[in-house]
mmCIF file with all atom_site columns, C-alpha atoms in Angstrom:
data_model
loop_
_atom_site.group_PDB
_atom_site.id
_atom_site.type_symbol
_atom_site.label_atom_id
_atom_site.label_alt_id
_atom_site.label_comp_id
_atom_site.label_asym_id
_atom_site.label_entity_id
_atom_site.label_seq_id
_atom_site.pdbx_PDB_ins_code
_atom_site.Cartn_x
_atom_site.Cartn_y
_atom_site.Cartn_z
_atom_site.occupancy
_atom_site.B_iso_or_equiv
_atom_site.pdbx_formal_charge
_atom_site.auth_seq_id
_atom_site.auth_comp_id
_atom_site.auth_asym_id
_atom_site.auth_atom_id
_atom_site.pdbx_PDB_model_num
ATOM 1   C CA . GLU A 1 1   ? 21.200  -42.742 87.773 1.00 0.00 ? 106 GLU A CA 1
ATOM 2   C CA . GLU A 1 2   ? 20.954  -44.812 84.619 1.00 0.00 ? 107 GLU A CA 1
ATOM 3   C CA . ARG A 1 3   ? 22.193  -41.852 82.728 1.00 0.00 ? 108 ARG A CA 1
ATOM 4   C CA . ASP A 1 4   ? 25.173  -41.545 85.120 1.00 0.00 ? 109 ASP A CA 1
ATOM 5   C CA . ALA A 1 5   ? 25.903  -45.271 84.779 1.00 0.00 ? 110 ALA A CA 1
ATOM 6   C CA . ALA A 1 6   ? 25.701  -45.016 80.965 1.00 0.00 ? 111 ALA A CA 1
ATOM 7   C CA . GLU A 1 7   ? 27.985  -42.046 80.972 1.00 0.00 ? 112 GLU A CA 1
ATOM 8   C CA . ALA A 1 8   ? 30.485  -43.890 83.269 1.00 0.00 ? 113 ALA A CA 1
ATOM 9   C CA . GLU A 1 9   ? 30.419  -46.838 80.883 1.00 0.00 ? 114 GLU A CA 1
ATOM 10  C CA . ARG A 1 10  ? 31.100  -44.556 77.989 1.00 0.00 ? 115 ARG A CA 1
ATOM 11  C CA . ASP A 1 11  ? 33.949  -42.913 79.916 1.00 0.00 ? 116 ASP A CA 1
ATOM 12  C CA . ASP A 1 12  ? 35.364  -46.268 80.803 1.00 0.00 ? 117 ASP A CA 1
ATOM 13  C CA . ALA A 1 13  ? 35.076  -47.424 77.154 1.00 0.00 ? 118 ALA A CA 1
ATOM 14  C CA . ALA A 1 14  ? 36.718  -44.153 76.062 1.00 0.00 ? 119 ALA A CA 1
ATOM 15  C CA . ASP A 1 15  ? 39.546  -44.721 78.548 1.00 0.00 ? 120 ASP A CA 1
ATOM 16  C CA . ALA A 1 16  ? 40.007  -48.275 77.357 1.00 0.00 ? 121 ALA A CA 1
ATOM 17  C CA . ALA A 1 17  ? 40.108  -47.106 73.881 1.00 0.00 ? 122 ALA A CA 1
ATOM 18  C CA . SER A 1 18  ? 42.671  -44.462 74.674 1.00 0.00 ? 123 SER A CA 1
ATOM 19  C CA . ARG A 1 19  ? 44.860  -46.991 76.529 1.00 0.00 ? 124 ARG A CA 1
ATOM 20  C CA . ALA A 1 20  ? 44.626  -49.423 73.555 1.00 0.00 ? 125 ALA A CA 1
ATOM 21  C CA . ALA A 1 21  ? 45.620  -46.563 71.100 1.00 0.00 ? 126 ALA A CA 1
ATOM 22  C CA . ALA A 1 22  ? 48.524  -45.590 73.307 1.00 0.00 ? 127 ALA A CA 1
ATOM 23  C CA . GLU A 1 23  ? 49.678  -49.227 73.522 1.00 0.00 ? 128 GLU A CA 1
ATOM 24  C CA . ARG A 1 24  ? 49.464  -49.414 69.716 1.00 0.00 ? 129 ARG A CA 1
ATOM 25  C CA . ASP A 1 25  ? 51.503  -46.237 69.413 1.00 0.00 ? 130 ASP A CA 1
ATOM 26  C CA . ILE A 1 26  ? 54.148  -47.654 71.802 1.00 0.00 ? 131 ILE A CA 1
ATOM 27  C CA . ALA A 1 27  ? 54.291  -50.849 69.820 1.00 0.00 ? 132 ALA A CA 1
ATOM 28  C CA . VAL A 1 28  ? 54.702  -48.881 66.529 1.00 0.00 ? 133 VAL A CA 1
ATOM 29  C CA . SER A 1 29  ? 57.391  -46.712 68.087 1.00 0.00 ? 134 SER A CA 1
ATOM 30  C CA . GLU A 1 30  ? 59.196  -49.886 69.349 1.00 0.00 ? 135 GLU A CA 1
ATOM 31  C CA . ARG A 1 31  ? 59.066  -51.328 65.838 1.00 0.00 ? 136 ARG A CA 1
ATOM 32  C CA . TYR A 1 32  ? 60.425  -48.100 64.328 1.00 0.00 ? 137 TYR A CA 1
ATOM 33  C CA . ALA A 1 33  ? 63.225  -48.131 66.900 1.00 0.00 ? 138 ALA A CA 1
ATOM 34  C CA . ALA A 1 34  ? 64.104  -51.741 66.169 1.00 0.00 ? 139 ALA A CA 1
ATOM 35  C CA . ALA A 1 35  ? 64.170  -50.914 62.397 1.00 0.00 ? 140 ALA A CA 1
ATOM 36  C CA . ALA A 1 36  ? 66.432  -47.960 63.138 1.00 0.00 ? 141 ALA A CA 1
ATOM 37  C CA . GLU A 1 37  ? 68.771  -50.200 65.067 1.00 0.00 ? 142 GLU A CA 1
ATOM 38  C CA . ARG A 1 38  ? 68.758  -52.772 62.179 1.00 0.00 ? 143 ARG A CA 1
ATOM 39  C CA . ASP A 1 39  ? 69.530  -50.023 59.747 1.00 0.00 ? 144 ASP A CA 1
ATOM 40  C CA . ALA A 1 40  ? 72.331  -48.742 61.919 1.00 0.00 ? 145 ALA A CA 1
ATOM 41  C CA . ALA A 1 41  ? 73.766  -52.219 62.168 1.00 0.00 ? 146 ALA A CA 1
ATOM 42  C CA . ILE A 1 42  ? 73.602  -52.636 58.371 1.00 0.00 ? 147 ILE A CA 1
ATOM 43  C CA . ALA A 1 43  ? 75.378  -49.271 57.846 1.00 0.00 ? 148 ALA A CA 1
ATOM 44  C CA . ASP A 1 44  ? 78.106  -50.400 60.310 1.00 0.00 ? 149 ASP A CA 1
ATOM 45  C CA . ARG A 1 45  ? 78.572  -53.658 58.374 1.00 0.00 ? 150 ARG A CA 1
ATOM 46  C CA . GLU A 1 46  ? 78.701  -51.656 55.074 1.00 0.00 ? 151 GLU A CA 1
ATOM 47  C CA . ARG A 1 47  ? 81.351  -49.333 56.520 1.00 0.00 ? 152 ARG A CA 1
ATOM 48  C CA . THR A 1 48  ? 83.363  -52.354 57.778 1.00 0.00 ? 153 THR A CA 1
ATOM 49  C CA . ALA A 1 49  ? 83.114  -53.925 54.255 1.00 0.00 ? 154 ALA A CA 1
ATOM 50  C CA . THR A 1 50  ? 84.198  -50.656 52.732 1.00 0.00 ? 155 THR A CA 1
ATOM 51  C CA . ASP A 1 51  ? 87.196  -50.382 55.133 1.00 0.00 ? 156 ASP A CA 1
ATOM 52  C CA . ARG A 1 52  ? 88.157  -54.043 54.321 1.00 0.00 ? 157 ARG A CA 1
ATOM 53  C CA . ASP A 1 53  ? 87.879  -53.381 50.615 1.00 0.00 ? 158 ASP A CA 1
ATOM 54  C CA . ALA A 1 54  ? 90.212  -50.361 51.003 1.00 0.00 ? 159 ALA A CA 1
ATOM 55  C CA . ALA A 1 55  ? 92.658  -52.373 52.989 1.00 0.00 ? 160 ALA A CA 1
ATOM 56  C CA . VAL A 1 56  ? 92.687  -55.061 50.385 1.00 0.00 ? 161 VAL A CA 1
ATOM 57  C CA . GLU A 1 57  ? 93.288  -52.555 47.581 1.00 0.00 ? 162 GLU A CA 1
ATOM 58  C CA . GLY A 1 58  ? 96.179  -51.135 49.658 1.00 0.00 ? 163 GLY A CA 1
ATOM 59  C CA . LEU A 1 59  ? 97.626  -54.667 49.916 1.00 0.00 ? 164 LEU A CA 1
ATOM 60  C CA . TYR A 1 60  ? 97.237  -55.188 46.202 1.00 0.00 ? 165 TYR A CA 1
ATOM 61  C CA . ALA A 1 61  ? 98.976  -51.806 45.565 1.00 0.00 ? 166 ALA A CA 1
ATOM 62  C CA . ALA A 1 62  ? 101.820 -52.719 47.914 1.00 0.00 ? 167 ALA A CA 1
ATOM 63  C CA . ALA A 1 63  ? 102.236 -56.068 46.169 1.00 0.00 ? 168 ALA A CA 1
ATOM 64  C CA . ALA A 1 64  ? 102.269 -54.484 42.723 1.00 0.00 ? 169 ALA A CA 1
ATOM 65  C CA . GLU A 1 65  ? 105.052 -52.106 44.001 1.00 0.00 ? 170 GLU A CA 1
ATOM 66  C CA . ARG A 1 66  ? 107.022 -54.949 45.353 1.00 0.00 ? 171 ARG A CA 1
ATOM 67  C CA . TYR A 1 67  ? 106.571 -56.824 42.049 1.00 0.00 ? 172 TYR A CA 1
ATOM 68  C CA . ALA A 1 68  ? 107.811 -53.815 40.123 1.00 0.00 ? 173 ALA A CA 1
ATOM 69  C CA . VAL A 1 69  ? 110.863 -53.448 42.294 1.00 0.00 ? 174 VAL A CA 1
ATOM 70  C CA . ALA A 1 70  ? 111.617 -57.127 42.019 1.00 0.00 ? 175 ALA A CA 1
ATOM 71  C CA . THR A 1 71  ? 111.275 -56.960 38.224 1.00 0.00 ? 176 THR A CA 1
ATOM 72  C CA . ALA A 1 72  ? 113.624 -53.978 38.071 1.00 0.00 ? 177 ALA A CA 1
ATOM 73  C CA . LEU A 1 73  ? 116.131 -55.755 40.269 1.00 0.00 ? 178 LEU A CA 1
ATOM 74  C CA . ASN A 1 74  ? 115.888 -58.889 38.097 1.00 0.00 ? 179 ASN A CA 1
ATOM 75  C CA . GLU A 1 75  ? 116.419 -56.840 34.978 1.00 0.00 ? 180 GLU A CA 1
ATOM 76  C CA . ARG A 1 76  ? 119.392 -55.062 36.505 1.00 0.00 ? 181 ARG A CA 1
ATOM 77  C CA . THR A 1 77  ? 120.826 -58.535 37.574 1.00 0.00 ? 182 THR A CA 1
ATOM 78  C CA . GLU A 1 78  ? 120.395 -59.831 34.011 1.00 0.00 ? 183 GLU A CA 1
ATOM 79  C CA . ALA A 1 79  ? 122.103 -56.712 32.615 1.00 0.00 ? 184 ALA A CA 1
ATOM 80  C CA . LEU A 1 80  ? 125.059 -57.167 35.045 1.00 0.00 ? 185 LEU A CA 1
ATOM 81  C CA . ALA A 1 81  ? 125.320 -60.774 34.068 1.00 0.00 ? 186 ALA A CA 1
ATOM 82  C CA . ALA A 1 82  ? 125.338 -59.833 30.381 1.00 0.00 ? 187 ALA A CA 1
ATOM 83  C CA . GLU A 1 83  ? 128.070 -57.167 31.101 1.00 0.00 ? 188 GLU A CA 1
ATOM 84  C CA . ARG A 1 84  ? 130.127 -59.797 33.006 1.00 0.00 ? 189 ARG A CA 1
ATOM 85  C CA . ALA A 1 85  ? 129.785 -62.245 30.176 1.00 0.00 ? 190 ALA A CA 1
ATOM 86  C CA . ALA A 1 86  ? 130.837 -59.653 27.683 1.00 0.00 ? 191 ALA A CA 1
ATOM 87  C CA . ARG A 1 87  ? 133.874 -58.689 29.830 1.00 0.00 ? 192 ARG A CA 1
ATOM 88  C CA . THR A 1 88  ? 134.800 -62.411 30.184 1.00 0.00 ? 193 THR A CA 1
ATOM 89  C CA . ALA A 1 89  ? 134.541 -62.921 26.441 1.00 0.00 ? 194 ALA A CA 1
ATOM 90  C CA . ALA A 1 90  ? 136.625 -59.776 25.844 1.00 0.00 ? 195 ALA A CA 1
ATOM 91  C CA . ASP A 1 91  ? 139.245 -61.009 28.333 1.00 0.00 ? 196 ASP A CA 1
ATOM 92  C CA . ALA A 1 92  ? 139.348 -64.381 26.640 1.00 0.00 ? 197 ALA A CA 1
ATOM 93  C CA . ASP A 1 93  ? 139.738 -62.628 23.304 1.00 0.00 ? 198 ASP A CA 1
ATOM 94  C CA . SER A 1 94  ? 142.576 -60.463 24.762 1.00 0.00 ? 199 SER A CA 1
ATOM 95  C CA . ALA A 1 95  ? 144.275 -63.516 26.142 1.00 0.00 ? 200 ALA A CA 1
ATOM 96  C CA . ARG A 1 96  ? 144.071 -65.293 22.751 1.00 0.00 ? 201 ARG A CA 1
ATOM 97  C CA . LEU A 1 97  ? 145.504 -62.333 20.935 1.00 0.00 ? 202 LEU A CA 1
ATOM 98  C CA . ARG A 1 98  ? 148.307 -62.071 23.475 1.00 0.00 ? 203 ARG A CA 1
ATOM 99  C CA . ALA A 1 99  ? 149.020 -65.705 23.129 1.00 0.00 ? 204 ALA A CA 1
ATOM 100 C CA . ALA A 1 100 ? 149.007 -65.462 19.384 1.00 0.00 ? 205 ALA A CA 1
ATOM 101 C CA . ALA A 1 101 ? 151.273 -62.420 19.476 1.00 0.00 ? 206 ALA A CA 1
ATOM 102 C CA . GLU A 1 102 ? 153.857 -64.302 21.580 1.00 0.00 ? 207 GLU A CA 1
#
């Protein structure tokens, strides 16, 4: 009877140890799952940051294109103004020559 009682105690202790090991395994698995979730959240934030960076680069490129167009238009406006001034000066010279010829 004592042997049976001792064996039952050993079985109970083994069961308790098995339960404790299973609980530790579950806790470790939960920690790994939480770490995986954190890693996924970090990866999402990094993708979002990369997308934002790409969008900002696109905005800078569009601004550079607009600046180039504005610069070209400004140069063309200045060239037209110079042509107009030259025509005005030529017209004035022609008028002076006509007046002198009369």
